[in-house]
mmCIF file with all atom_site columns, C-alpha atoms in Angstrom:
data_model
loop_
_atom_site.group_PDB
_atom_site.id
_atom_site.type_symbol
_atom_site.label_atom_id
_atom_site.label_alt_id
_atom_site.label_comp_id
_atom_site.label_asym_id
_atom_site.label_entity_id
_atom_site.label_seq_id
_atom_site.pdbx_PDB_ins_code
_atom_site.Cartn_x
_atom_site.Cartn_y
_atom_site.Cartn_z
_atom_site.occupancy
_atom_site.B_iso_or_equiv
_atom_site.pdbx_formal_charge
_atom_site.auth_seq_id
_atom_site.auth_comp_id
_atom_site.auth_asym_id
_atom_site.auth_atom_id
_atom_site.pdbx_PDB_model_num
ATOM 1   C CA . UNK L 1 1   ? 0.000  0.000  0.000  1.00 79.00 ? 189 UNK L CA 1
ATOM 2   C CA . UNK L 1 2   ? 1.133  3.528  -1.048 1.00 93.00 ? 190 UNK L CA 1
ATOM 3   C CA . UNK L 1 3   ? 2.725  5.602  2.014  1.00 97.00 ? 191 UNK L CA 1
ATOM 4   C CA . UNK L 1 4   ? 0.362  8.769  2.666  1.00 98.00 ? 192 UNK L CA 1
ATOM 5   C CA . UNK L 1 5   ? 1.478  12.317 3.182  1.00 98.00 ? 193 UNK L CA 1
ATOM 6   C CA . UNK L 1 6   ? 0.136  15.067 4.670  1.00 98.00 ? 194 UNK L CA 1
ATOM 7   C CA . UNK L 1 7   ? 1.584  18.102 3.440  1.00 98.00 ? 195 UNK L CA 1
ATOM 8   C CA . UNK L 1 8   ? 0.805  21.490 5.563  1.00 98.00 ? 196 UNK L CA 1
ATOM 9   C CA . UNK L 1 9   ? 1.481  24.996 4.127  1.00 97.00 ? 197 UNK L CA 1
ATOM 10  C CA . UNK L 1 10  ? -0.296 28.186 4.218  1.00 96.00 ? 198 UNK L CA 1
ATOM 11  C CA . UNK L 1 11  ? 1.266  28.814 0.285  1.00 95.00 ? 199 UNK L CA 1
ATOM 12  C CA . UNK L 1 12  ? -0.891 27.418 -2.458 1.00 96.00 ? 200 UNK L CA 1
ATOM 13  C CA . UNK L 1 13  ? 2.262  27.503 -4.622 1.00 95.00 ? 201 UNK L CA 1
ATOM 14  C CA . UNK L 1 14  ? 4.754  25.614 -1.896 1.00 94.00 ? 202 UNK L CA 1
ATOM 15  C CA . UNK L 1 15  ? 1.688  22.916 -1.493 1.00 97.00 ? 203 UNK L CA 1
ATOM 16  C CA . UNK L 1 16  ? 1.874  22.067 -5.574 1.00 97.00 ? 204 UNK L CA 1
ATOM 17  C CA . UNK L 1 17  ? 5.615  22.388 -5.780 1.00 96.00 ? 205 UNK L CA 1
ATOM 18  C CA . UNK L 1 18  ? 5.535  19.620 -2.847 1.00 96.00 ? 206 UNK L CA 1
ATOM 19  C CA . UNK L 1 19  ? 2.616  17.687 -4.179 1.00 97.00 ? 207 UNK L CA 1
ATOM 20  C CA . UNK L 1 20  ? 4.368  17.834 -7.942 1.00 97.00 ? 208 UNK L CA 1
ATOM 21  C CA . UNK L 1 21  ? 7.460  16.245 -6.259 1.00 97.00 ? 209 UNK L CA 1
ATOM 22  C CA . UNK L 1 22  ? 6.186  13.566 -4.184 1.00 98.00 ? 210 UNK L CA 1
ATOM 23  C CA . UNK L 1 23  ? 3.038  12.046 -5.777 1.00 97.00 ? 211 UNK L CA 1
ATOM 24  C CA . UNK L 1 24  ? 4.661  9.747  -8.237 1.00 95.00 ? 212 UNK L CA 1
ATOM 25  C CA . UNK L 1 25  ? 5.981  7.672  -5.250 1.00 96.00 ? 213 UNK L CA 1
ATOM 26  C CA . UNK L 1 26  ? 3.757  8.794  -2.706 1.00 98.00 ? 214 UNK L CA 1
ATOM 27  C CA . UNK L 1 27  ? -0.430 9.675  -1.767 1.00 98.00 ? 215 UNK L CA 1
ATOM 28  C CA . UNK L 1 28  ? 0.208  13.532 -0.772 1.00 98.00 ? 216 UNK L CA 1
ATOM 29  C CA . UNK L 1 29  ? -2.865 14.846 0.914  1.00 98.00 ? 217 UNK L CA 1
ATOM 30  C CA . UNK L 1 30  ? -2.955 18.812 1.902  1.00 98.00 ? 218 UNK L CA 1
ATOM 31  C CA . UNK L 1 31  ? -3.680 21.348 4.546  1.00 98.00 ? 219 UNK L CA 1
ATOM 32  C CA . UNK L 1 32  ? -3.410 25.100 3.943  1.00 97.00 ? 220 UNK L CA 1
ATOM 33  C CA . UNK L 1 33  ? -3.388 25.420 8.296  1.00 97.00 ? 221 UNK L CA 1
ATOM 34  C CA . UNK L 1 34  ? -2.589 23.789 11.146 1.00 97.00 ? 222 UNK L CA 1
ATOM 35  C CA . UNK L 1 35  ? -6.144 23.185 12.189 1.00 97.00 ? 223 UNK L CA 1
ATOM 36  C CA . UNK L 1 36  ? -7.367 21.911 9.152  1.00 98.00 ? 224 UNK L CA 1
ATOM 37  C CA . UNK L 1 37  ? -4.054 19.718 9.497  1.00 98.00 ? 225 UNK L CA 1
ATOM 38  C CA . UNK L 1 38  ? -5.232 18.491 12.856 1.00 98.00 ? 226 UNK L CA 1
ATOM 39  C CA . UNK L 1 39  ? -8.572 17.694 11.605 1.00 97.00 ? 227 UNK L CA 1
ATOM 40  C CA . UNK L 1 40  ? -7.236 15.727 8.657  1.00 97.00 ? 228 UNK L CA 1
ATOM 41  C CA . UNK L 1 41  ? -4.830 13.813 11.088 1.00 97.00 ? 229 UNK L CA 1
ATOM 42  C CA . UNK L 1 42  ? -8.315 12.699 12.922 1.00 94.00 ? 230 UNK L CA 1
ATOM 43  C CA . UNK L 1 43  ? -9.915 11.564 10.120 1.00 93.00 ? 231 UNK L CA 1
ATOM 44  C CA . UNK L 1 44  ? -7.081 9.951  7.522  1.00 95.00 ? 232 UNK L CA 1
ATOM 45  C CA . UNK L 1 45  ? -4.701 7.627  8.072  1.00 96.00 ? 233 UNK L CA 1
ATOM 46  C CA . UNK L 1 46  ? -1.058 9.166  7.578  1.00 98.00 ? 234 UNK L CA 1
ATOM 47  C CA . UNK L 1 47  ? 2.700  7.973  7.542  1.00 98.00 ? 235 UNK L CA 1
ATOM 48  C CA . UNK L 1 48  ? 4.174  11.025 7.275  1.00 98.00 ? 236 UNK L CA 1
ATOM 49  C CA . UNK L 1 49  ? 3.706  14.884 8.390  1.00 98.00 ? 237 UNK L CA 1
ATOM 50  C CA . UNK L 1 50  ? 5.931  17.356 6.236  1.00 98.00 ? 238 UNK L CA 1
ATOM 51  C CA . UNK L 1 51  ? 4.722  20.426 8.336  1.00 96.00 ? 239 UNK L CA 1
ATOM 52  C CA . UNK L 1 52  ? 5.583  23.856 7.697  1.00 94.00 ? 240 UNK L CA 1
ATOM 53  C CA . UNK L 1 53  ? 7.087  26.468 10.407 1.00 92.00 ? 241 UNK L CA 1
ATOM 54  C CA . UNK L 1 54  ? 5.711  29.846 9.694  1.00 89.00 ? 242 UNK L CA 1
ATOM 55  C CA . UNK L 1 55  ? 1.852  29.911 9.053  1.00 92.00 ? 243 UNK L CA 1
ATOM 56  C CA . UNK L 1 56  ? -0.619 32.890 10.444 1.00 92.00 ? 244 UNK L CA 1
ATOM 57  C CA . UNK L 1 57  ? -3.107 31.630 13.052 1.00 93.00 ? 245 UNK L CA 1
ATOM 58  C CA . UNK L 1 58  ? -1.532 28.311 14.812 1.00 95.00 ? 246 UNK L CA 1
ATOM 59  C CA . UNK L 1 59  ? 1.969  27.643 13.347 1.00 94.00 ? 247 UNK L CA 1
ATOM 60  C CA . UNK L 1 60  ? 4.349  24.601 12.839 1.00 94.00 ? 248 UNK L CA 1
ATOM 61  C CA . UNK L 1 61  ? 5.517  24.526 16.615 1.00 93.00 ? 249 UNK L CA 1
ATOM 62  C CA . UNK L 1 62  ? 1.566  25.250 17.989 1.00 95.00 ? 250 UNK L CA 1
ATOM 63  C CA . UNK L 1 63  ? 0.351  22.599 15.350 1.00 97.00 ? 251 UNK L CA 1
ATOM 64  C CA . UNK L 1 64  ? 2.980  19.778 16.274 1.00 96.00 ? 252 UNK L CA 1
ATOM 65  C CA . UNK L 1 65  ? 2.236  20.263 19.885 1.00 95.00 ? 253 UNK L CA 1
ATOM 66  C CA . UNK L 1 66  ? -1.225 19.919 19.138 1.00 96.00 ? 254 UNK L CA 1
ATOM 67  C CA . UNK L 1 67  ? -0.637 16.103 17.719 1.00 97.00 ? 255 UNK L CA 1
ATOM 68  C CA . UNK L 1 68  ? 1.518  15.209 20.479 1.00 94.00 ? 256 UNK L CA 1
ATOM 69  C CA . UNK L 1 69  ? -1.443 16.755 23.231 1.00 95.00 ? 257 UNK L CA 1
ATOM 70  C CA . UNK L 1 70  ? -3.550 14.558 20.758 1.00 94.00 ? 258 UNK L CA 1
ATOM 71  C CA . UNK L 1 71  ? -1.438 11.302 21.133 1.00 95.00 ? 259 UNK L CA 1
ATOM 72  C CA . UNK L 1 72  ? -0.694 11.473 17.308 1.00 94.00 ? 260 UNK L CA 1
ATOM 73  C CA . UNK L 1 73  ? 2.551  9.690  17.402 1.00 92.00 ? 261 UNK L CA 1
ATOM 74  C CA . UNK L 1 74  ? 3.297  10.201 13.729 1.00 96.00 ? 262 UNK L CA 1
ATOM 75  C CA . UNK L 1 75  ? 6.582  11.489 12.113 1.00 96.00 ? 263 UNK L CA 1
ATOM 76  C CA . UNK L 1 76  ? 6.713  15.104 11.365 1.00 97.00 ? 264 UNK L CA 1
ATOM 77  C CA . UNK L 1 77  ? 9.678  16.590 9.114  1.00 96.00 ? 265 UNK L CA 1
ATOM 78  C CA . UNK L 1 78  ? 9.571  20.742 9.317  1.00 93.00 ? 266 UNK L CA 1
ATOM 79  C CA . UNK L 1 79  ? 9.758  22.563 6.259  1.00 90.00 ? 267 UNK L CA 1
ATOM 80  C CA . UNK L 1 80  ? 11.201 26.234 7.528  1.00 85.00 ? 268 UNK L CA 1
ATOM 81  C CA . UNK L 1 81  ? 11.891 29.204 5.041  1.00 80.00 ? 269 UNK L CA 1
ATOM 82  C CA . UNK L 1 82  ? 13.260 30.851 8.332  1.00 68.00 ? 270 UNK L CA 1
ATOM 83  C CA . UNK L 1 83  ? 17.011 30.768 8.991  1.00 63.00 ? 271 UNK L CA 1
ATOM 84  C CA . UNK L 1 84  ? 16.362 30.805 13.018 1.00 66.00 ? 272 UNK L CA 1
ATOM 85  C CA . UNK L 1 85  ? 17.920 28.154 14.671 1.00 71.00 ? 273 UNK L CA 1
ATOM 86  C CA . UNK L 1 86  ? 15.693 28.197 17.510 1.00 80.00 ? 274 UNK L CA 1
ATOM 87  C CA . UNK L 1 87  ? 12.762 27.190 15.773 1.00 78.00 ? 275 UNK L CA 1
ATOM 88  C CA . UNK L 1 88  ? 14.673 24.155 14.264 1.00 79.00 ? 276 UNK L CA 1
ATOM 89  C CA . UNK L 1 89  ? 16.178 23.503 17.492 1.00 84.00 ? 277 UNK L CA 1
ATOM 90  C CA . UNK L 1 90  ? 12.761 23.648 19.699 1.00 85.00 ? 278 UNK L CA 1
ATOM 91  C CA . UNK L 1 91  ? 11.049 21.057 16.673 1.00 84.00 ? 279 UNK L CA 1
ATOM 92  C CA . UNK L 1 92  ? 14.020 18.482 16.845 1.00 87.00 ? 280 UNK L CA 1
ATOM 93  C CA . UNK L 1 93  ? 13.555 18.292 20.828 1.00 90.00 ? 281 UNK L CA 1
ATOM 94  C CA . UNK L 1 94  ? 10.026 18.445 20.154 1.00 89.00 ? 282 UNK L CA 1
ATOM 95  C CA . UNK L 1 95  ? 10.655 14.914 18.692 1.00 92.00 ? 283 UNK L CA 1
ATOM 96  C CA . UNK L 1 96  ? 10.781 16.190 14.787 1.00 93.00 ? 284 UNK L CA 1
ATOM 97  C CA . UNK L 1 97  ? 12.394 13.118 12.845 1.00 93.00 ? 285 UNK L CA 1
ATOM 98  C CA . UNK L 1 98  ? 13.961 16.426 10.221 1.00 91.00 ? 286 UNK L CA 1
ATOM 99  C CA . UNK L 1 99  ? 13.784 19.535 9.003  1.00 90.00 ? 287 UNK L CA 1
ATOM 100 C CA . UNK L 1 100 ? 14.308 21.201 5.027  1.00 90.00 ? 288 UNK L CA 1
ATOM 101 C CA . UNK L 1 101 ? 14.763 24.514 4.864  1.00 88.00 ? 289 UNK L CA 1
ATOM 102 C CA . UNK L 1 102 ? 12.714 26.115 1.718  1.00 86.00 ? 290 UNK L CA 1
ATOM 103 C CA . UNK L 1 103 ? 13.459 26.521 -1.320 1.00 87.00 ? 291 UNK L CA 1
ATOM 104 C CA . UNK L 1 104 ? 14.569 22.785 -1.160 1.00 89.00 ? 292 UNK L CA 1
ATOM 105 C CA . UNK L 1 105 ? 16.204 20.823 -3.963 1.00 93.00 ? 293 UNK L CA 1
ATOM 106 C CA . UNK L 1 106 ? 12.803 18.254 -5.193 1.00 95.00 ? 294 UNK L CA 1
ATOM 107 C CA . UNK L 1 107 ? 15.998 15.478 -4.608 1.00 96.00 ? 295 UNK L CA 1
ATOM 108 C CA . UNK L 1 108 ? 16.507 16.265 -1.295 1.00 95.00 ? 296 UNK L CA 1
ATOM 109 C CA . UNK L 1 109 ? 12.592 16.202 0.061  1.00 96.00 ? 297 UNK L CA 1
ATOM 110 C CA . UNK L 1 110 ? 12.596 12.875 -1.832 1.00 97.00 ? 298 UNK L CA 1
ATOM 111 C CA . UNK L 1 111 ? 15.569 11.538 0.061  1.00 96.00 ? 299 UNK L CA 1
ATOM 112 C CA . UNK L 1 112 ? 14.225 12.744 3.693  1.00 95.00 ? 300 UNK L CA 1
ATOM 113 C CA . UNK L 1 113 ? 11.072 11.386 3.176  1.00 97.00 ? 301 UNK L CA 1
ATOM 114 C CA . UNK L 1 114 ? 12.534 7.655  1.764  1.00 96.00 ? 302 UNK L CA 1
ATOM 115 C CA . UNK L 1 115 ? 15.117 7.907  4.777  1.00 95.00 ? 303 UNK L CA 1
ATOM 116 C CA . UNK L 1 116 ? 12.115 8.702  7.065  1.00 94.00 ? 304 UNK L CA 1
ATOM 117 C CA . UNK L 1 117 ? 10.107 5.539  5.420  1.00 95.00 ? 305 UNK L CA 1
ATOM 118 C CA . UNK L 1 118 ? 13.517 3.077  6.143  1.00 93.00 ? 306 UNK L CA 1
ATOM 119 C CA . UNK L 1 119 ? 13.479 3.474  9.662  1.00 85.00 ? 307 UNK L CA 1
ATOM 120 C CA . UNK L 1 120 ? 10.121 1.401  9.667  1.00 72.00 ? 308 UNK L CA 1
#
């Protein structure tokens, strides 16, 4: 069975760049928040979380605490167009599994995500 992604970015254009990359090897579902992310993690079965940083209303961090409050014990890899450390810092002792900082090379996502997908 195909491995399903959820994909969350507020940026219409960073969601089909993302879904244009993975969805020959992968099923990429999408959230344009971090609530409608959290609703979509109730209802769907997902594998893997690539969850972006900086979104208005409930970011990356706020969202990813949200899952773990939840019990959603499901890997998350940020996506972060921000340089600061600290946010990539607080999400790997958070428990993120990575990070990619944005613009990312389509080969690298691909190789995160498969590496991600190995550990199983």
């Amino acid at each position: 069975m195909q491995k399903r992604i959820l994909v969350v970015d507020d940026d219409k254009m960073n969601l089909r760049r993302t879904t244009l990359i993975l969805e020959k090897h992968y099923e990429v579902l999408l959230a344009e928040s971090g609530q409608e992310a959290l609703e979509k993690l109730k209802d769907e079965q997902i594998d893997l979380v690539l969850l972006d940083i900086g979104m208005p209303g409930m970011n990356g961090i706020e969202t990813f605490e949200r899952m773990k409050e939840d019990g959603l014990e499901i890997p998350v890899i940020f996506l972060t167009a921000s340089g600061y450390e600290d946010d990539v810092m607080t999400a790997i002792r958070m428990g993120a599994v990575n990070y990619l900082k944005k613009p990312y090379i389509p080969k690298s996502l691909l190789e995160r995500v498969e590496k991600e997908f190995e550990k199983e």
